[in-house]
Amino acid sequence: MTATTSTTTYASRGMRHRRPRRSIVPILALLVIWASAAGVLALWWSDTTSVVGPAGWLTGAGRITGLLAGYGCAVLLALMARMPLLDHTIGTDRLARWHAFGGRCTISLALTHTLLINWGYSLTSHTNVVSQTSTLVLRYPDLLKGTAGFLLFLTTGILSARAARRRMSYETWHYLHFATYLAVFLTFGHQLSNGADFVGNRSAQAAWYTLFLGVAALVAWYRFAVPVRRGLRHRLRVAAVHPEAPGVVSVHLTGDHLDELGGEPGQFLRWRFLARGLWWTANPYSLSAPAQSGHLRITVKTAGGHSAALARLAPGTRVWAEGPYGAFTARRRTAPKVLLLAGGVGITPLRALFETLPGQVTLVYRARRPADLALRSELDAIAARRRAGVHYVVDEPAAYSSPLTARGLTDLVPDLAAHDVYLCGPPGMTQAAITALRDAGVPARRIHHESFAF
């Protein structure tokens, strides 16, 4: 059996390419975020008649950073509310990057606010910073709760740093972030009780309540109410678990009204298996085949504790699914020719796209050994049916290896620069592939990938 095969690529019959429309939602979302931030600054400006002396400058800067930190908390929660409009157009991984960047900014603003306010007030009252801090925390209304919320928020931010994330499981990291809800709740009150921009300003108070209650409603609806409603509506159950390759299994699921989920090839859902040791967490897995009215399938590498337990699921196990999520779909395509570049279990969303993407499609599937090529028989059948090109590239044996470089990719796909590229694989492979594709002349806007790394 050869580890590398290829067939001539043709445009599939009956599949016409239509140039997709670029979504303006990402641009509008950024405009709303920054315009609202300007509105928050306007609140300080309208309430400030003059700034005099070092104490005034420090206190004024503290007020500004405090307002922006509070606003940043609302933005962070909104970005992770899992609203379909944002998730399906901007993409889950892009929203996560915005959230991570916003988190760093918000924590920095909150820390700066704390330092500047204490310093400015100490100059005004002619006391030392430590004494002034104690007075603020212990005697001002809601500031003790606000301090607890700030420390909780700061702790969450530190533990979310990349170095710390590598030492914890996905489940621990996921539930740690629920602490931010408590942190926001604890810090909310002190702004209205003590903030000079809110005390006596009913319009500002109403706007702040509207902002946070609106975000709270979005989070409650999309992260809690919708999953519960869908769990009761679709009644998903495990139908069977089949091995696909060493350490890789497919979980087949059945349920009611699954066509209403609206899952597109390339998207993923967060799956909660109601079995011992699994019910308390929901992990993201892509659909590895197009959704059908009564059947869904995911294909999982049994690497971590959660994924390894899926291989032992019993038929009939109840399942709750949240989603679908992600923008790794046919909507991203901008060119008639498409390259699907998979690494390892990254084949799962690309297998669904391979079957459904219209136009001229080529698949390059990289794995360590021929035995690790999951779903190969299905991929061969799809390639034969739509007369599409397939290249299997393995590291062992070396005779069938091909370097993940611009030269290696263009040897497989000569007109690579004219392609859109859908890319999915381990983080190291993904970064190497992006570098190789850019070196081969593929524009960055035509390289589509979505990471599930936390």
CSV table of C-alpha atoms in Angstrom, one decimal:
chain,number,residue,atom,x,y,z
A,1,MET,CA,0.0,0.0,0.0
A,2,THR,CA,1.4,3.4,-1.0
A,3,ALA,CA,1.4,6.1,1.5
A,4,THR,CA,1.1,8.9,-1.1
A,5,THR,CA,-1.4,8.9,-3.8
A,6,SER,CA,-2.8,11.5,-6.1
A,7,THR,CA,-5.4,11.8,-8.8
A,8,THR,CA,-6.0,14.5,-11.3
A,9,THR,CA,-8.2,17.3,-10.0
A,10,TYR,CA,-11.3,18.3,-11.9
A,11,ALA,CA,-14.2,20.6,-11.1
A,12,SER,CA,-17.0,18.5,-9.8
A,13,ARG,CA,-20.1,18.3,-12.0
A,14,GLY,CA,-23.1,20.1,-10.7
A,15,MET,CA,-21.1,22.2,-8.2
A,16,ARG,CA,-20.8,25.7,-9.5
A,17,HIS,CA,-18.6,28.2,-7.7
A,18,ARG,CA,-20.3,31.4,-6.5
A,19,ARG,CA,-18.1,34.1,-5.2
A,20,PRO,CA,-19.2,34.7,-1.6
A,21,ARG,CA,-20.0,38.1,-0.2
A,22,ARG,CA,-17.6,39.3,2.4
A,23,SER,CA,-19.3,39.9,5.7
A,24,ILE,CA,-19.2,43.4,7.1
A,25,VAL,CA,-20.0,42.2,10.6
A,26,PRO,CA,-16.4,42.1,11.8
A,27,ILE,CA,-15.9,45.7,10.8
A,28,LEU,CA,-19.2,46.8,12.3
A,29,ALA,CA,-18.4,45.0,15.5
A,30,LEU,CA,-15.1,46.8,15.9
A,31,LEU,CA,-16.7,50.1,15.0
A,32,VAL,CA,-19.3,49.6,17.7
A,33,ILE,CA,-16.7,48.6,20.3
A,34,TRP,CA,-14.4,51.6,19.7
A,35,ALA,CA,-17.3,54.1,19.2
A,36,SER,CA,-18.8,53.0,22.6
A,37,ALA,CA,-15.3,53.4,24.2
A,38,ALA,CA,-15.3,57.0,22.9
A,39,GLY,CA,-18.7,57.4,24.4
A,40,VAL,CA,-17.4,56.3,27.8
A,41,LEU,CA,-14.6,58.8,27.5
A,42,ALA,CA,-17.1,61.5,26.6
A,43,LEU,CA,-18.9,60.7,29.9
A,44,TRP,CA,-15.7,61.7,31.8
A,45,TRP,CA,-15.2,64.7,29.7
A,46,SER,CA,-18.7,66.1,30.1
A,47,ASP,CA,-18.5,65.7,33.9
A,48,THR,CA,-15.0,67.3,34.3
A,49,THR,CA,-14.8,71.1,34.4
A,50,SER,CA,-11.0,71.3,35.1
A,51,VAL,CA,-8.0,69.3,36.1
A,52,VAL,CA,-5.7,71.1,38.6
A,53,GLY,CA,-2.4,69.9,40.1
A,54,PRO,CA,-0.8,66.5,40.3
A,55,ALA,CA,-3.7,65.1,42.5
A,56,GLY,CA,-6.2,66.2,39.9
A,57,TRP,CA,-4.3,64.7,37.0
A,58,LEU,CA,-3.8,61.4,38.9
A,59,THR,CA,-7.4,61.2,40.0
A,60,GLY,CA,-8.7,62.1,36.5
A,61,ALA,CA,-6.5,59.4,34.9
A,62,GLY,CA,-7.8,57.0,37.5
A,63,ARG,CA,-11.4,57.8,36.6
A,64,ILE,CA,-10.7,57.4,32.9
A,65,THR,CA,-9.0,54.0,33.4
A,66,GLY,CA,-11.8,52.9,35.8
A,67,LEU,CA,-14.5,53.7,33.3
A,68,LEU,CA,-12.7,51.9,30.5
A,69,ALA,CA,-12.0,48.9,32.7
A,70,GLY,CA,-15.7,48.6,33.6
A,71,TYR,CA,-16.7,49.0,29.9
A,72,GLY,CA,-14.0,46.4,29.0
A,73,CYS,CA,-15.7,43.9,31.3
A,74,ALA,CA,-18.9,44.2,29.4
A,75,VAL,CA,-17.2,43.8,26.1
A,76,LEU,CA,-15.3,40.7,27.2
A,77,LEU,CA,-18.6,39.0,28.3
A,78,ALA,CA,-20.3,40.0,25.1
A,79,LEU,CA,-17.5,38.6,22.9
A,80,MET,CA,-17.9,35.2,24.6
A,81,ALA,CA,-21.7,35.2,24.8
A,82,ARG,CA,-21.6,32.9,21.7
A,83,MET,CA,-24.0,34.9,19.7
A,84,PRO,CA,-24.5,33.2,16.3
A,85,LEU,CA,-24.3,36.5,14.4
A,86,LEU,CA,-20.8,37.1,15.7
A,87,ASP,CA,-19.6,33.5,15.9
A,88,HIS,CA,-20.6,32.5,12.3
A,89,THR,CA,-19.2,35.6,10.7
A,90,ILE,CA,-16.1,36.5,12.8
A,91,GLY,CA,-15.2,33.0,13.8
A,92,THR,CA,-14.8,31.4,17.3
A,93,ASP,CA,-11.0,31.5,17.3
A,94,ARG,CA,-10.9,35.2,16.2
A,95,LEU,CA,-13.4,36.2,18.8
A,96,ALA,CA,-11.2,34.3,21.3
A,97,ARG,CA,-8.2,36.3,20.2
A,98,TRP,CA,-10.2,39.5,20.6
A,99,HIS,CA,-11.3,38.3,24.0
A,100,ALA,CA,-7.7,37.5,25.1
A,101,PHE,CA,-6.4,40.9,23.9
A,102,GLY,CA,-9.3,42.7,25.6
A,103,GLY,CA,-8.7,40.7,28.8
A,104,ARG,CA,-5.1,41.9,29.0
A,105,CYS,CA,-6.1,45.5,28.3
A,106,THR,CA,-9.0,45.4,30.9
A,107,ILE,CA,-6.8,43.9,33.6
A,108,SER,CA,-4.1,46.5,32.8
A,109,LEU,CA,-6.7,49.3,33.0
A,110,ALA,CA,-8.1,48.0,36.3
A,111,LEU,CA,-4.7,47.8,37.8
A,112,THR,CA,-3.8,51.2,36.6
A,113,HIS,CA,-7.1,52.6,37.9
A,114,THR,CA,-6.5,51.1,41.4
A,115,LEU,CA,-3.0,52.6,41.6
A,116,LEU,CA,-3.8,56.0,40.2
A,117,ILE,CA,-7.0,56.5,42.3
A,118,ASN,CA,-5.2,55.6,45.5
A,119,TRP,CA,-2.2,57.8,44.7
A,120,GLY,CA,-4.4,60.8,43.7
A,121,TYR,CA,-6.6,60.5,46.8
A,122,SER,CA,-3.6,60.2,49.0
A,123,LEU,CA,-2.2,63.5,47.6
A,124,THR,CA,-5.5,65.2,48.1
A,125,SER,CA,-5.9,64.1,51.7
A,126,HIS,CA,-2.1,64.4,52.5
A,127,THR,CA,-1.8,60.8,53.7
A,128,ASN,CA,0.4,57.9,52.6
A,129,VAL,CA,-0.9,55.5,49.9
A,130,VAL,CA,-1.2,52.6,52.3
A,131,SER,CA,-3.4,54.5,54.7
A,132,GLN,CA,-5.5,55.9,51.9
A,133,THR,CA,-6.0,52.5,50.4
A,134,SER,CA,-7.2,51.1,53.7
A,135,THR,CA,-9.6,54.0,54.1
A,136,LEU,CA,-11.1,53.5,50.6
A,137,VAL,CA,-11.5,49.7,50.9
A,138,LEU,CA,-13.0,49.7,54.4
A,139,ARG,CA,-15.0,52.9,54.6
A,140,TYR,CA,-16.3,53.6,51.1
A,141,PRO,CA,-19.6,51.8,50.0
A,142,ASP,CA,-19.2,48.6,47.9
A,143,LEU,CA,-15.4,49.0,47.7
A,144,LEU,CA,-14.7,45.9,49.8
A,145,LYS,CA,-16.7,43.9,47.4
A,146,GLY,CA,-15.1,45.7,44.5
A,147,THR,CA,-11.6,44.9,45.9
A,148,ALA,CA,-12.5,41.2,46.1
A,149,GLY,CA,-13.8,41.2,42.6
A,150,PHE,CA,-10.7,43.0,41.3
A,151,LEU,CA,-8.4,40.4,43.0
A,152,LEU,CA,-10.5,37.6,41.6
A,153,PHE,CA,-10.3,39.1,38.1
A,154,LEU,CA,-6.6,39.6,38.4
A,155,THR,CA,-6.1,36.0,39.6
A,156,THR,CA,-8.1,34.7,36.6
A,157,GLY,CA,-6.0,36.8,34.2
A,158,ILE,CA,-2.7,35.5,35.7
A,159,LEU,CA,-3.9,31.9,35.5
A,160,SER,CA,-5.0,32.5,31.9
A,161,ALA,CA,-1.6,33.5,30.8
A,162,ARG,CA,0.0,31.1,28.2
A,163,ALA,CA,2.6,29.7,30.6
A,164,ALA,CA,-0.1,28.8,33.1
A,165,ARG,CA,-2.6,27.5,30.6
A,166,ARG,CA,-0.1,24.8,29.5
A,167,ARG,CA,-0.1,23.3,33.0
A,168,MET,CA,-3.9,22.9,33.3
A,169,SER,CA,-6.6,20.9,31.5
A,170,TYR,CA,-9.1,22.4,29.2
A,171,GLU,CA,-11.9,21.6,31.8
A,172,THR,CA,-10.0,23.4,34.6
A,173,TRP,CA,-9.4,26.5,32.4
A,174,HIS,CA,-13.0,26.5,31.2
A,175,TYR,CA,-14.5,26.5,34.6
A,176,LEU,CA,-12.0,29.0,35.9
A,177,HIS,CA,-13.4,31.5,33.6
A,178,PHE,CA,-16.8,31.3,35.3
A,179,ALA,CA,-15.1,33.2,38.1
A,180,THR,CA,-15.1,36.3,35.9
A,181,TYR,CA,-18.9,36.4,36.2
A,182,LEU,CA,-18.6,36.7,39.9
A,183,ALA,CA,-15.7,39.2,39.6
A,184,VAL,CA,-17.8,41.5,37.3
A,185,PHE,CA,-20.8,41.2,39.7
A,186,LEU,CA,-18.7,42.2,42.7
A,187,THR,CA,-17.0,45.2,41.0
A,188,PHE,CA,-20.1,46.6,39.3
A,189,GLY,CA,-21.6,48.2,42.4
A,190,HIS,CA,-18.7,50.3,43.5
A,191,GLN,CA,-18.6,52.2,40.2
A,192,LEU,CA,-22.2,53.5,40.7
A,193,SER,CA,-21.7,54.1,44.4
A,194,ASN,CA,-18.4,55.9,44.3
A,195,GLY,CA,-17.7,56.9,40.7
A,196,ALA,CA,-17.8,60.7,40.3
A,197,ASP,CA,-19.2,60.2,36.8
A,198,PHE,CA,-22.2,58.3,38.1
A,199,VAL,CA,-23.1,59.8,41.5
A,200,GLY,CA,-26.1,62.0,40.9
A,201,ASN,CA,-26.1,61.4,37.2
A,202,ARG,CA,-29.2,59.3,36.4
A,203,SER,CA,-28.6,59.2,32.7
A,204,ALA,CA,-25.1,57.7,33.1
A,205,GLN,CA,-26.5,55.2,35.7
A,206,ALA,CA,-29.3,54.2,33.3
A,207,ALA,CA,-26.8,53.7,30.4
A,208,TRP,CA,-24.5,51.6,32.6
A,209,TYR,CA,-27.3,49.4,33.9
A,210,THR,CA,-28.6,49.0,30.3
A,211,LEU,CA,-25.1,48.0,29.1
A,212,PHE,CA,-24.5,45.4,31.8
A,213,LEU,CA,-28.1,44.0,31.9
A,214,GLY,CA,-28.1,43.7,28.1
A,215,VAL,CA,-24.8,41.7,28.2
A,216,ALA,CA,-26.1,39.6,31.1
A,217,ALA,CA,-29.2,38.8,29.1
A,218,LEU,CA,-27.1,37.7,26.0
A,219,VAL,CA,-24.9,35.5,28.2
A,220,ALA,CA,-27.9,33.9,30.0
A,221,TRP,CA,-29.8,33.3,26.8
A,222,TYR,CA,-27.0,31.9,24.5
A,223,ARG,CA,-24.8,30.2,27.0
A,224,PHE,CA,-27.5,28.7,29.3
A,225,ALA,CA,-31.1,28.9,28.0
A,226,VAL,CA,-30.4,27.9,24.4
A,227,PRO,CA,-28.3,24.8,25.2
A,228,VAL,CA,-31.0,23.6,27.7
A,229,ARG,CA,-33.8,24.2,25.3
A,230,ARG,CA,-31.9,22.3,22.5
A,231,GLY,CA,-31.0,19.5,24.8
A,232,LEU,CA,-34.7,18.9,25.5
A,233,ARG,CA,-35.7,19.4,21.9
A,234,HIS,CA,-33.2,17.2,20.1
A,235,ARG,CA,-32.8,14.3,22.6
A,236,LEU,CA,-29.4,13.4,21.3
A,237,ARG,CA,-28.0,9.9,22.1
A,238,VAL,CA,-24.9,7.9,21.3
A,239,ALA,CA,-25.8,5.4,18.6
A,240,ALA,CA,-22.3,3.7,18.2
A,241,VAL,CA,-18.6,4.3,18.6
A,242,HIS,CA,-16.3,3.0,15.8
A,243,PRO,CA,-12.5,3.0,15.6
A,244,GLU,CA,-11.1,4.8,12.6
A,245,ALA,CA,-7.3,4.7,13.2
A,246,PRO,CA,-5.0,4.0,16.2
A,247,GLY,CA,-6.2,6.3,18.9
A,248,VAL,CA,-9.0,7.8,16.7
A,249,VAL,CA,-12.7,7.0,17.1
A,250,SER,CA,-15.9,8.2,15.5
A,251,VAL,CA,-19.0,8.8,17.7
A,252,HIS,CA,-22.3,8.4,15.9
A,253,LEU,CA,-25.3,10.2,17.3
A,254,THR,CA,-29.0,10.1,16.7
A,255,GLY,CA,-31.7,12.4,17.8
A,256,ASP,CA,-34.9,14.4,16.9
A,257,HIS,CA,-35.2,17.4,14.6
A,258,LEU,CA,-31.4,17.5,14.0
A,259,ASP,CA,-32.0,19.4,10.8
A,260,GLU,CA,-33.0,22.4,13.0
A,261,LEU,CA,-29.4,22.6,14.4
A,262,GLY,CA,-28.3,24.1,11.1
A,263,GLY,CA,-24.7,22.8,11.4
A,264,GLU,CA,-22.6,23.5,8.3
A,265,PRO,CA,-19.7,21.4,7.1
A,266,GLY,CA,-16.6,22.8,8.9
A,267,GLN,CA,-18.4,23.9,12.1
A,268,PHE,CA,-18.1,22.3,15.5
A,269,LEU,CA,-20.3,21.9,18.6
A,270,ARG,CA,-19.6,21.7,22.3
A,271,TRP,CA,-20.6,18.2,23.4
A,272,ARG,CA,-21.7,17.3,26.9
A,273,PHE,CA,-21.9,13.5,27.3
A,274,LEU,CA,-24.1,12.6,30.3
A,275,ALA,CA,-22.0,9.8,31.5
A,276,ARG,CA,-19.9,9.3,34.6
A,277,GLY,CA,-16.9,11.6,34.6
A,278,LEU,CA,-18.0,13.5,31.4
A,279,TRP,CA,-21.3,15.2,32.3
A,280,TRP,CA,-19.7,18.2,33.9
A,281,THR,CA,-17.8,19.6,30.9
A,282,ALA,CA,-18.5,20.4,27.3
A,283,ASN,CA,-15.7,20.0,24.8
A,284,PRO,CA,-15.5,21.2,21.2
A,285,TYR,CA,-15.4,18.6,18.4
A,286,SER,CA,-16.0,19.2,14.7
A,287,LEU,CA,-18.6,17.4,12.7
A,288,SER,CA,-16.7,14.9,10.5
A,289,ALA,CA,-19.5,14.4,8.1
A,290,PRO,CA,-22.3,16.6,6.8
A,291,ALA,CA,-25.2,16.7,9.3
A,292,GLN,CA,-28.3,14.7,8.4
A,293,SER,CA,-31.9,15.0,9.7
A,294,GLY,CA,-31.4,12.1,12.2
A,295,HIS,CA,-27.7,11.5,12.4
A,296,LEU,CA,-24.5,13.4,13.4
A,297,ARG,CA,-20.9,12.2,13.6
A,298,ILE,CA,-17.8,13.5,15.3
A,299,THR,CA,-14.3,11.9,15.0
A,300,VAL,CA,-12.0,12.3,18.0
A,301,LYS,CA,-8.3,11.6,18.8
A,302,THR,CA,-8.3,9.9,22.2
A,303,ALA,CA,-5.4,12.0,23.6
A,304,GLY,CA,-6.7,13.7,26.8
A,305,GLY,CA,-8.8,12.2,29.6
A,306,HIS,CA,-12.1,13.5,28.2
A,307,SER,CA,-11.5,12.4,24.6
A,308,ALA,CA,-10.1,9.0,25.7
A,309,ALA,CA,-13.3,8.3,27.6
A,310,LEU,CA,-15.4,8.8,24.5
A,311,ALA,CA,-14.0,5.5,23.1
A,312,ARG,CA,-15.8,3.7,26.0
A,313,LEU,CA,-19.2,5.4,25.6
A,314,ALA,CA,-22.1,3.1,25.7
A,315,PRO,CA,-24.9,3.2,23.1
A,316,GLY,CA,-27.9,5.1,24.4
A,317,THR,CA,-25.8,7.7,26.4
A,318,ARG,CA,-27.6,11.0,26.5
A,319,VAL,CA,-25.8,14.0,24.9
A,320,TRP,CA,-26.3,17.7,25.0
A,321,ALA,CA,-24.8,19.7,22.2
A,322,GLU,CA,-24.2,23.5,22.1
A,323,GLY,CA,-23.8,25.1,18.8
A,324,PRO,CA,-23.0,24.9,16.0
A,325,TYR,CA,-20.1,27.4,16.2
A,326,GLY,CA,-17.3,28.6,14.0
A,327,ALA,CA,-16.9,30.4,10.6
A,328,PHE,CA,-14.7,27.6,9.1
A,329,THR,CA,-17.2,27.1,6.3
A,330,ALA,CA,-17.7,27.5,2.6
A,331,ARG,CA,-18.7,31.1,3.2
A,332,ARG,CA,-15.0,32.0,3.6
A,333,ARG,CA,-14.0,30.8,0.1
A,334,THR,CA,-13.1,33.6,-2.4
A,335,ALA,CA,-11.5,31.6,-5.3
A,336,PRO,CA,-12.8,28.8,-7.6
A,337,LYS,CA,-9.9,26.5,-6.6
A,338,VAL,CA,-9.6,25.2,-3.0
A,339,LEU,CA,-6.9,23.3,-1.2
A,340,LEU,CA,-7.8,21.4,2.0
A,341,LEU,CA,-4.7,20.9,4.1
A,342,ALA,CA,-5.1,18.6,7.0
A,343,GLY,CA,-2.8,17.3,9.7
A,344,GLY,CA,-3.7,14.3,11.9
A,345,VAL,CA,-7.2,14.5,13.4
A,346,GLY,CA,-7.5,17.9,11.7
A,347,ILE,CA,-9.0,16.0,8.9
A,348,THR,CA,-12.4,15.9,10.7
A,349,PRO,CA,-13.9,19.3,9.6
A,350,LEU,CA,-12.1,19.1,6.2
A,351,ARG,CA,-13.6,15.7,5.5
A,352,ALA,CA,-17.1,17.3,5.7
A,353,LEU,CA,-15.9,20.2,3.5
A,354,PHE,CA,-14.3,17.8,1.0
A,355,GLU,CA,-17.7,16.2,0.4
A,356,THR,CA,-19.6,19.5,0.1
A,357,LEU,CA,-17.4,22.3,-1.2
A,358,PRO,CA,-18.3,23.2,-4.8
A,359,GLY,CA,-15.7,23.8,-7.4
A,360,GLN,CA,-12.2,22.4,-7.9
A,361,VAL,CA,-11.0,20.9,-4.7
A,362,THR,CA,-7.7,19.2,-3.8
A,363,LEU,CA,-7.0,17.5,-0.4
A,364,VAL,CA,-3.6,17.1,1.2
A,365,TYR,CA,-3.7,14.9,4.3
A,366,ARG,CA,-0.5,14.7,6.4
A,367,ALA,CA,0.0,12.0,9.1
A,368,ARG,CA,2.8,10.2,10.9
A,369,ARG,CA,2.2,6.8,9.4
A,370,PRO,CA,-0.2,5.3,6.8
A,371,ALA,CA,-2.2,3.6,9.6
A,372,ASP,CA,-2.8,7.1,11.1
A,373,LEU,CA,-4.8,8.3,8.1
A,374,ALA,CA,-8.2,8.3,9.5
A,375,LEU,CA,-11.3,8.1,7.3
A,376,ARG,CA,-9.2,7.2,4.3
A,377,SER,CA,-11.7,4.9,2.6
A,378,GLU,CA,-14.3,7.7,2.8
A,379,LEU,CA,-11.9,10.2,1.4
A,380,ASP,CA,-11.0,7.9,-1.5
A,381,ALA,CA,-14.7,7.4,-2.2
A,382,ILE,CA,-15.5,11.1,-2.2
A,383,ALA,CA,-12.5,11.8,-4.4
A,384,ALA,CA,-13.6,9.2,-6.9
A,385,ARG,CA,-17.2,10.4,-6.9
A,386,ARG,CA,-16.3,14.1,-7.5
A,387,ARG,CA,-13.0,13.3,-9.3
A,388,ALA,CA,-11.0,15.4,-6.9
A,389,GLY,CA,-7.3,15.3,-6.2
A,390,VAL,CA,-6.0,13.6,-3.0
A,391,HIS,CA,-2.4,13.5,-1.7
A,392,TYR,CA,-1.6,11.4,1.4
A,393,VAL,CA,1.7,12.5,2.9
A,394,VAL,CA,3.3,10.6,5.8
A,395,ASP,CA,6.6,10.9,7.8
A,396,GLU,CA,7.2,7.2,7.9
A,397,PRO,CA,8.4,5.6,5.7
A,398,ALA,CA,10.6,8.4,4.5
A,399,ALA,CA,10.1,7.5,0.9
A,400,TYR,CA,6.6,8.9,1.0
A,401,SER,CA,7.4,12.0,3.1
A,402,SER,CA,7.2,15.5,1.7
A,403,PRO,CA,8.5,18.6,3.5
A,404,LEU,CA,5.9,21.2,4.7
A,405,THR,CA,7.5,24.0,2.8
A,406,ALA,CA,6.6,26.2,-0.1
A,407,ARG,CA,8.5,23.9,-2.5
A,408,GLY,CA,6.9,20.8,-1.0
A,409,LEU,CA,3.4,22.2,-1.3
A,410,THR,CA,3.8,23.5,-4.9
A,411,ASP,CA,5.1,20.1,-6.0
A,412,LEU,CA,1.8,18.7,-4.9
A,413,VAL,CA,-0.3,21.7,-6.1
A,414,PRO,CA,1.5,23.5,-8.9
A,415,ASP,CA,-0.9,26.5,-9.1
A,416,LEU,CA,-1.1,26.9,-5.3
A,417,ALA,CA,-1.2,30.7,-5.3
A,418,ALA,CA,-4.5,30.6,-7.1
A,419,HIS,CA,-6.2,28.6,-4.4
A,420,ASP,CA,-8.1,29.3,-1.2
A,421,VAL,CA,-6.7,27.1,1.5
A,422,TYR,CA,-8.6,25.6,4.4
A,423,LEU,CA,-6.1,24.5,7.1
A,424,CYS,CA,-6.6,22.4,10.2
A,425,GLY,CA,-4.1,20.5,12.3
A,426,PRO,CA,-2.0,20.6,15.4
A,427,PRO,CA,-0.7,24.1,16.3
A,428,GLY,CA,2.9,23.5,15.2
A,429,MET,CA,1.8,22.1,11.9
A,430,THR,CA,-0.6,24.9,11.4
A,431,GLN,CA,2.1,27.6,11.9
A,432,ALA,CA,4.5,25.8,9.6
A,433,ALA,CA,1.8,25.5,7.0
A,434,ILE,CA,0.9,29.2,7.1
A,435,THR,CA,4.6,30.1,6.7
A,436,ALA,CA,4.9,27.8,3.7
A,437,LEU,CA,1.7,29.0,2.1
A,438,ARG,CA,2.7,32.6,2.4
A,439,ASP,CA,6.1,31.8,0.9
A,440,ALA,CA,4.3,30.1,-1.9
A,441,GLY,CA,2.5,33.3,-2.7
A,442,VAL,CA,-0.9,32.5,-1.2
A,443,PRO,CA,-2.4,35.8,0.2
A,444,ALA,CA,-3.1,35.8,3.9
A,445,ARG,CA,-6.8,36.5,3.2
A,446,ARG,CA,-7.1,33.2,1.4
A,447,ILE,CA,-5.7,31.1,4.2
A,448,HIS,CA,-8.6,30.0,6.4
A,449,HIS,CA,-8.0,28.2,9.7
A,450,GLU,CA,-9.8,27.9,13.0
A,451,SER,CA,-8.0,26.8,16.2
A,452,PHE,CA,-9.6,25.0,19.0
A,453,ALA,CA,-6.6,25.4,21.4
A,454,PHE,CA,-7.6,27.2,24.6
